[in-house]
XYZ file of C-alpha atoms in Angstrom:
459
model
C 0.000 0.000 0.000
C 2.827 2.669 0.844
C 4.587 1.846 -2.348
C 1.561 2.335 -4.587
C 0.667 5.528 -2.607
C 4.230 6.799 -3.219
C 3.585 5.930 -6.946
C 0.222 7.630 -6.976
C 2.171 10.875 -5.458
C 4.958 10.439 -8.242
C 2.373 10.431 -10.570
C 0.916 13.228 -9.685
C 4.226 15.415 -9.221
C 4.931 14.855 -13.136
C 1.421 15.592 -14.376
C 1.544 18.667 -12.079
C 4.875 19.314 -14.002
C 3.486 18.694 -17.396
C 0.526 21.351 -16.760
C 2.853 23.483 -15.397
C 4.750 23.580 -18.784
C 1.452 23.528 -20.809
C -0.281 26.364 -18.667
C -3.079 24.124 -18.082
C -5.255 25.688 -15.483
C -7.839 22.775 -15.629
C -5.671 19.877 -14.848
C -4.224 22.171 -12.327
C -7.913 22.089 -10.452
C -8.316 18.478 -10.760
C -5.296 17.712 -9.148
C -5.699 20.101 -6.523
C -9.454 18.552 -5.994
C -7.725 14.856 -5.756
C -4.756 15.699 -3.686
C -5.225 19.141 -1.907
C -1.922 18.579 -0.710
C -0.007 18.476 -4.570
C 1.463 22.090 -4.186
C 2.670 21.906 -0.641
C 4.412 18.645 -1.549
C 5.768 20.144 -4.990
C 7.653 22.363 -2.805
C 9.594 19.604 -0.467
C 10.382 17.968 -3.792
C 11.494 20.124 -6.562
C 14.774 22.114 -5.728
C 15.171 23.090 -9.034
C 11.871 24.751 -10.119
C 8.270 25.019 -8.352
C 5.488 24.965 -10.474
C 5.423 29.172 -10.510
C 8.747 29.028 -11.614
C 7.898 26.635 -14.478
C 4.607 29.128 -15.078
C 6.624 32.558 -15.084
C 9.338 30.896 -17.493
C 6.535 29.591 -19.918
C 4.771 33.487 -19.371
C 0.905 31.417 -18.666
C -0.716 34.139 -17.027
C -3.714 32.245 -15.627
C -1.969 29.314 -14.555
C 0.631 31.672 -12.261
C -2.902 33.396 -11.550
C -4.216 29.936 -10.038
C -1.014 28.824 -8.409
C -0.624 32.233 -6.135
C -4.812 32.110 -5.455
C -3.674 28.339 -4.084
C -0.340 28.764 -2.625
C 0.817 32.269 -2.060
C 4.250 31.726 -0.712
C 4.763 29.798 -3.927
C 6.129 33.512 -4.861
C 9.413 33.732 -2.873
C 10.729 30.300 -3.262
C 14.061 30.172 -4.672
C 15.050 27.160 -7.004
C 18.711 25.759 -7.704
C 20.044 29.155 -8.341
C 18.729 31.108 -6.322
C 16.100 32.679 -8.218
C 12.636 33.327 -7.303
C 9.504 33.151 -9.818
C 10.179 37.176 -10.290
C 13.429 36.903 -11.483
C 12.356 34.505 -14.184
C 9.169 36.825 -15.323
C 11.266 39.909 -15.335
C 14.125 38.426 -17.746
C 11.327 37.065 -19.903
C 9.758 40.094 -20.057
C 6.144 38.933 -18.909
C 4.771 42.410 -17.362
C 1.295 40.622 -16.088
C 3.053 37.918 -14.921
C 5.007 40.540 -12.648
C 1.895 42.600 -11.576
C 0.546 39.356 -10.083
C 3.821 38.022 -8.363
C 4.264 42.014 -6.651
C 0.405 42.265 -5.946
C 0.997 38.728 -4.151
C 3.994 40.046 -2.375
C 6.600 42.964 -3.681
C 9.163 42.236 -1.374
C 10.367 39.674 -3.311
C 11.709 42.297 -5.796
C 14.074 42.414 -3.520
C 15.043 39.092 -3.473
C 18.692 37.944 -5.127
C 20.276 35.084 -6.764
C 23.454 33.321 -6.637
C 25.125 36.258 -8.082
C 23.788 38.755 -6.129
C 21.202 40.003 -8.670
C 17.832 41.217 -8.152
C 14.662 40.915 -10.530
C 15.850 44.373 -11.546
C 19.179 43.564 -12.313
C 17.694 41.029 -14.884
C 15.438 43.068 -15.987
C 17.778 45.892 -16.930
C 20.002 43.587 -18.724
C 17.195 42.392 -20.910
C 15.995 45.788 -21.801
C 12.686 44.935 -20.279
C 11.564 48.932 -19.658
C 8.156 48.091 -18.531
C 9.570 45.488 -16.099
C 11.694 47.773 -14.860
C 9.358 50.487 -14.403
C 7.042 47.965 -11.881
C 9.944 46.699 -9.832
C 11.394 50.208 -9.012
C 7.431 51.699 -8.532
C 6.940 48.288 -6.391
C 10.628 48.970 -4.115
C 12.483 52.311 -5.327
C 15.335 51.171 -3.033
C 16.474 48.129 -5.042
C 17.541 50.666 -7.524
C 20.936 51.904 -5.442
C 21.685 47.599 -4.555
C 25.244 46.875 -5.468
C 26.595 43.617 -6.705
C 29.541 42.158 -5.910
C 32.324 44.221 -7.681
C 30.201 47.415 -6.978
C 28.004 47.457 -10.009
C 24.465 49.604 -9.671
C 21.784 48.526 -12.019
C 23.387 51.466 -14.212
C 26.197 49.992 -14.747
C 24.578 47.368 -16.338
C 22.165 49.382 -18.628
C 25.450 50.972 -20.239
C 27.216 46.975 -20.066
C 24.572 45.401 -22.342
C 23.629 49.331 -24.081
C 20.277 49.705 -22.802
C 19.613 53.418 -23.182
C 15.944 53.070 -22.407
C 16.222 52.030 -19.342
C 18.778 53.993 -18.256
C 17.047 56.952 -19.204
C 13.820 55.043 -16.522
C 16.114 54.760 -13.805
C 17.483 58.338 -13.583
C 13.959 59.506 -14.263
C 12.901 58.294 -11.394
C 15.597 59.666 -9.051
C 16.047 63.949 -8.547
C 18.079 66.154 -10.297
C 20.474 66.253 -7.426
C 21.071 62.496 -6.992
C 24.666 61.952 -7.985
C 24.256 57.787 -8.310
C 25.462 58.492 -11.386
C 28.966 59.016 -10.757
C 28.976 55.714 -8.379
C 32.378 54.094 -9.200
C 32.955 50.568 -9.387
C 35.985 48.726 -7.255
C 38.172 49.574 -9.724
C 36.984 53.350 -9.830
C 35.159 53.250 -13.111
C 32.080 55.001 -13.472
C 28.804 54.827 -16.356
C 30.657 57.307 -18.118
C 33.995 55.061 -18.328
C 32.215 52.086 -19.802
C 30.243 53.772 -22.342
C 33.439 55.963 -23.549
C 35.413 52.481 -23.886
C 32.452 50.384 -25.615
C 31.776 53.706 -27.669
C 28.245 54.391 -27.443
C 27.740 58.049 -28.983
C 24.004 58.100 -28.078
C 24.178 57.189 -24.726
C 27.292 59.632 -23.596
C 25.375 62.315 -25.642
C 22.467 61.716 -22.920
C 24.119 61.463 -20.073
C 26.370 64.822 -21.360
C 23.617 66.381 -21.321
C 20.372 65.261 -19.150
C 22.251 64.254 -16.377
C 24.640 65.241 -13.383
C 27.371 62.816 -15.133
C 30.916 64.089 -13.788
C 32.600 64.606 -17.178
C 36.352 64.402 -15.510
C 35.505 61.881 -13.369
C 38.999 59.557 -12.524
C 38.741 55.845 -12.076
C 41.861 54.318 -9.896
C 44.354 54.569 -12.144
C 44.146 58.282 -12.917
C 42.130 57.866 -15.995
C 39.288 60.256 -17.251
C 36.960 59.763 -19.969
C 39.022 61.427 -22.170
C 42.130 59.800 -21.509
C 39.937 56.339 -23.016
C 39.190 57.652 -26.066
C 42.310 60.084 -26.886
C 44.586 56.485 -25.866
C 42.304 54.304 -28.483
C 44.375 52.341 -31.164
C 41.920 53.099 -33.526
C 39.906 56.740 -34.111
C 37.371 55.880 -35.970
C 34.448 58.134 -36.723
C 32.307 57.333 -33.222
C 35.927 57.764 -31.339
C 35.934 61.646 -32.920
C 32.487 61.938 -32.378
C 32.890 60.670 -28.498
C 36.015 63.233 -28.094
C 34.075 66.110 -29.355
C 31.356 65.629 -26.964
C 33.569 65.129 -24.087
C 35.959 68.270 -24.952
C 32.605 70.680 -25.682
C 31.413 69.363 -21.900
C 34.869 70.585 -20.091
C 36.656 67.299 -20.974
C 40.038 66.993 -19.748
C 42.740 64.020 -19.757
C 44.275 62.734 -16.836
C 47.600 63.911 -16.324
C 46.191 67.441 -16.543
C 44.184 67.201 -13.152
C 46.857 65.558 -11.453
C 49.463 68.374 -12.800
C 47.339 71.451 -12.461
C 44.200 70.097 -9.684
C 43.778 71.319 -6.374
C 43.607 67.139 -5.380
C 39.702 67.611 -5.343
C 39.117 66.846 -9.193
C 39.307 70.844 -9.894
C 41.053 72.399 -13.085
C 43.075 75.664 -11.387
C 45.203 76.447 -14.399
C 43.197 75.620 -17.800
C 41.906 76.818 -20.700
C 38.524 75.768 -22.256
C 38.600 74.198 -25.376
C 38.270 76.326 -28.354
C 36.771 76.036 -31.845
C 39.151 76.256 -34.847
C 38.006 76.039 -38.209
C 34.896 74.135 -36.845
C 36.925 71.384 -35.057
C 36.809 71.561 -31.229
C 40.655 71.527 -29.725
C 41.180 70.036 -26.746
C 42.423 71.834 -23.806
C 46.302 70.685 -23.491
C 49.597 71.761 -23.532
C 49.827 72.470 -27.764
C 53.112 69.878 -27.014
C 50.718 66.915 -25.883
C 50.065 65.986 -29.785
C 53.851 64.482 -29.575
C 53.290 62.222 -26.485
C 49.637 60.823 -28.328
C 51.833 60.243 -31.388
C 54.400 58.146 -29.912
C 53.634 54.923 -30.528
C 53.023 55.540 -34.514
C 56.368 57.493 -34.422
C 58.168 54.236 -32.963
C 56.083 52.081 -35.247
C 57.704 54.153 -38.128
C 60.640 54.038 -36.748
C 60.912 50.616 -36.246
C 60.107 49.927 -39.797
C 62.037 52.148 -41.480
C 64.485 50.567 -39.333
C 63.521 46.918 -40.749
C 63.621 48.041 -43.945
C 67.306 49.792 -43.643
C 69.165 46.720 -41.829
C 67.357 44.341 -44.438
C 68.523 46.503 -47.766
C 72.081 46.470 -45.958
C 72.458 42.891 -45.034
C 70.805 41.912 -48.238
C 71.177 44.363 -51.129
C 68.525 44.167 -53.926
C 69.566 43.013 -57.774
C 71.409 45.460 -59.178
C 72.749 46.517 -55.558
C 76.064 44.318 -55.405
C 79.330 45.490 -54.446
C 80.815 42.504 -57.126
C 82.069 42.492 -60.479
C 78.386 42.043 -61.723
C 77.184 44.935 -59.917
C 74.975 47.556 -62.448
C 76.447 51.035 -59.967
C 79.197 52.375 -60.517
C 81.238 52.473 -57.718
C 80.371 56.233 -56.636
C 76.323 55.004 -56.914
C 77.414 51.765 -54.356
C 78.834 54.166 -52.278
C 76.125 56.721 -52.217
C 73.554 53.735 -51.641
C 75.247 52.229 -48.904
C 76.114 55.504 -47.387
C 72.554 57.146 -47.226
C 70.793 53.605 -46.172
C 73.334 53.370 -43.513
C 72.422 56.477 -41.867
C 68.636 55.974 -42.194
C 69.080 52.884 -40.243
C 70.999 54.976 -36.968
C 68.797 57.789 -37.428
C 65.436 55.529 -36.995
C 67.624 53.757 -34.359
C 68.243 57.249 -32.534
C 64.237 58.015 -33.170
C 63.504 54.466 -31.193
C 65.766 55.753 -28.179
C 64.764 59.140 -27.741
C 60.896 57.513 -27.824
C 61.401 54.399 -25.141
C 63.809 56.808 -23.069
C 61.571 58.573 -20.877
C 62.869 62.071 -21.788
C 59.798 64.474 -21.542
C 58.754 65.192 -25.381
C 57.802 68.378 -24.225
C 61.725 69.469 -23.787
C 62.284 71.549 -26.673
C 66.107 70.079 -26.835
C 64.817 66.805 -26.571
C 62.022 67.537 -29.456
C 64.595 68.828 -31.479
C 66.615 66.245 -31.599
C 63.628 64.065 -32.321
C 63.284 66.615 -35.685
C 66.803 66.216 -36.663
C 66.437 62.167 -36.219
C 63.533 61.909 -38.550
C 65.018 64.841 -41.141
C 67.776 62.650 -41.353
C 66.088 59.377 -41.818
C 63.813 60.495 -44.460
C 66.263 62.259 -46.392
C 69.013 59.551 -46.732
C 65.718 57.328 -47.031
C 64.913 58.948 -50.355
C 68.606 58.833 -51.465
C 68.686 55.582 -51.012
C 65.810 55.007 -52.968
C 66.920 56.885 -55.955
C 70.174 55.299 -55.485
C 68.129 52.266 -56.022
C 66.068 53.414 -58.965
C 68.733 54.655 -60.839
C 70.516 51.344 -60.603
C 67.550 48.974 -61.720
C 66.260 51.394 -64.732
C 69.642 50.890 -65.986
C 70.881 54.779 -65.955
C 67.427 55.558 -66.767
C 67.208 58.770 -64.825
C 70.764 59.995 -66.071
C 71.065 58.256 -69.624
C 69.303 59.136 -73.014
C 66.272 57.777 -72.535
C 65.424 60.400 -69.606
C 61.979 61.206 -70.532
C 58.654 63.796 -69.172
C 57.704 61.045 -66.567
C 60.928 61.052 -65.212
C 61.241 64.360 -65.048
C 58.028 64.644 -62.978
C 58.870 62.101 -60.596
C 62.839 63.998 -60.110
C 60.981 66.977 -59.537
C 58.440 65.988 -56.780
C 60.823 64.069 -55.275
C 63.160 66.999 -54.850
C 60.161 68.981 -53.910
C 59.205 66.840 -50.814
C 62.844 66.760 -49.802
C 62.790 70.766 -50.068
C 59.868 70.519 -48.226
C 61.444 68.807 -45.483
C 64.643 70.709 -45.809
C 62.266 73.670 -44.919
C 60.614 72.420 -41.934
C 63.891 71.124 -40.711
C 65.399 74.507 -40.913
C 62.273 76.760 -39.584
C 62.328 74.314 -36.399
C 65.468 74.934 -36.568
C 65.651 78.621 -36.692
C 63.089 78.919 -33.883
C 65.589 76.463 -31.655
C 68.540 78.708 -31.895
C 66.297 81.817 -31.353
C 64.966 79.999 -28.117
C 68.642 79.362 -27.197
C 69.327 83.118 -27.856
C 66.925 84.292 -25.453
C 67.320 81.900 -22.985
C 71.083 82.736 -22.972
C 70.309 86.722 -23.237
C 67.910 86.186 -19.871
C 70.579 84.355 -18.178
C 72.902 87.301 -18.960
C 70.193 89.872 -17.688
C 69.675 87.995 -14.132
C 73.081 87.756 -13.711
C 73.755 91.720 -14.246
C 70.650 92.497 -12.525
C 71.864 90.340 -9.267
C 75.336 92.004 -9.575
C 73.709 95.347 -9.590
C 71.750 94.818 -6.557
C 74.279 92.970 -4.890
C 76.273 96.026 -5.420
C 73.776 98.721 -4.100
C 73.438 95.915 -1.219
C 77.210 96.232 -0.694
C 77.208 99.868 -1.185
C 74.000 100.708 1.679
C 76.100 97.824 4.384
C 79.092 100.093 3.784
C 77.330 103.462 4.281
């Protein structure tokens, strides 16, 4: 007899299960009218779902109807992972199915699972606005719960991009609250994550509509703008994303640390202005050199590459031997100019990974005279090497109009060059000059005043 009742009970538990998966309200009843006890035992012997569970996954309305009408605290029983009934209806997006699980008890919106989330964690990672907008009317406080690494519900709208809801959540809090500028462990607030995932729209809102701290630094010193300005690639939403932050009093990191009061305040700055349509940022007008310096040693490196290769290696019609197509002045020349375009990318790569300050107008000279030098021997090299393989070509009979235009722009870009190299140039000596001219002046004007010193002691 006990083993046929425990079969009868069996049987019922799986045909409970089966209508629970159908949403079939009237097998529901009938088992309910045979065994009054079939939802009471359902909870002593499923761990991993309860029938409500089962209901709010499937979204059957009137079945979850039924089962809270039967058994109420049905609503806040957790299954394997900790989540309640609520926290399946909310990432599903069933909005009736919520109403009925808060009208049978909203505490349990405050309810979390394994991982420390709440319905409305769920909810805002699904996007579910209308879900969200129940929970938070149902409990405003679950809004501010944390999770482990000090994630708000905000941070997750801007994890998985859900603008919508974001724009709910602050909606619902005052113009004052500052939630928005709650950091993570690591110090990285909303505005961090959406500047490194690069979503235009949803900086552009919080820019704008909210209380977002624009130069907000996470713990390593790093603003917004120090993201996107550090980015491998600019692409068009990168540009986009600077703009915004520089026209919203955008500053990089180094610049509050060098110039802040230690309270996240700008003392010395300028705003950013608008040239030729294109907002600048605020920096030091030397900071494009220190953004620049890994393509610089990228160059560098290849030019490098390509020198020590050409040298170790020379192409056909390159050889020092008795087959050689130079003459011996064109070898020379060749191995001459490529020589010195491999130590003058070298000397680029040193001053780069040395740690001298870019912003030293010695050191940024040198830097110019490096990378004169490298493309200039670069290009004789080059023609060293053209000359060779078009078999006198450029200096023989057949010198013809397209020649002539190529000779003539590539003497124009080396002019060019020439040029810059000697304005830079020009302005470093003058710089020298009146640095040496105000050394001069102090010196006379503390040997004048040392002598009316001397003269008033001796008086």
């Amino acid at each position: 007899m006990e083993g046929t009742h425990e079969t009868e009970i069996g049987m019922r538990e799986n045909m409970l299960y089966d209508a629970s998966v159908s949403g079939n309200t009237e097998s529901l009843k009938k088992l309910i009218e045979e065994d009054r006890l079939t939802l009471s035992r359902s909870s002593l012997t499923c761990f991993d779902e309860n029938p409500l569970h089962i209901a709010a996954m499937q979204g059957h309305l009137d079945f979850a109807k039924a089962l809270v009408t039967l058994k109420k605290d049905l609503v806040s029983d957790l299954d394997s992972k900790g989540r309640s009934p609520l926290h399946l209806a909310s990432a599903n997006g069933y909005i009736e199915i919520v109403k009925v699980l808060l009208m049978a008890n909203p505490n349990v919106c405050l309810m979390r699972d394994e991982d420390g989330r709440t319905p409305l964690h769920v909810a805002a990672m699904k996007g579910r606005v209308d879900v969200v907008s129940q929970l938070v009317q149902a409990r405003p406080e679950v809004a501010k719960f944390k999770l482990d690494r000090g994630e708000t519900v905000l941070h997750l709208c801007v994890e998985y991009n859900r603008l919508e809801v974001l724009k709910l959540l602050i909606r619902f809090t005052t113009v004052e609250d500052t939630w928005v500028n709650d950091k993570l462990d690591n110090g990285n607030t909303i505005l961090h994550i959406v500047t490194n995932l690069k979503q235009v729209e949803t900086i552009r809102y919080l820019l704008q509509e909210t209380a977002v701290e624009v130069n907000a630094a996470n713990g390593n010193g790093i603003t917004a703008l120090d993201i996107i300005e550090h980015m491998p690639i600019r692409d068009l939403k990168a540009m986009e994303i600077s703009r915004l932050l520089m026209q919203a009093g955008g500053h990089i990191g180094h610049q509050l640390r060098d110039h802040g009061s230690g309270h996240g305040e700008i003392l010395v700055s300028q705003p950013p202005s608008l040239v030729n349509g294109t907002l600048r940022p605020p920096t030091n007008k030397h900071d494009w050199l220190n953004r620049k310096r890994n393509g610089l040693l990228i160059s560098a490196t290849v030019i490098a590459g390509m020198a020590y290769q050409s040298g170790l290696t020379p192409p056909d019609g390159l050889k020092s031997n008795g087959n050689s197509d130079m003459t011996a002045t064109e070898f020379q020349v060749f191995w001459i100019a490529n020589t010195i375009s491999f130590v003058a990318s070298l000397t680029i790569m040193l001053l780069l990974v040395s740690g001298l300050p870019l912003k030293n107008r010695i050191v940024r000279w040198m830097l110019l005279v490096a990378m004169w030098v490298t493309i200039t021997t670069l290009v004789m090299s080059y023609s060293s090497l053209m000359t060779a393989n078009s078999g006198g070509l450029i200096l023989g009979p057949n010198f013809n109009a397209r020649v002539i235009v190529i000779v003539i722009w590539v003497y124009l870009c080396l002019g060019l060059t020439f040029i810059v190299f000697l304005v830079h140039t020009c302005r470093f000596i003058i710089w020298i000059i009146r640095k040496v001219c105000k050394c001069i002046n102090r010196r006379n004007t503390n040997e004048i005043e040392g002598g009316h010193r001397q003269g008033q002691v001796q008086v």
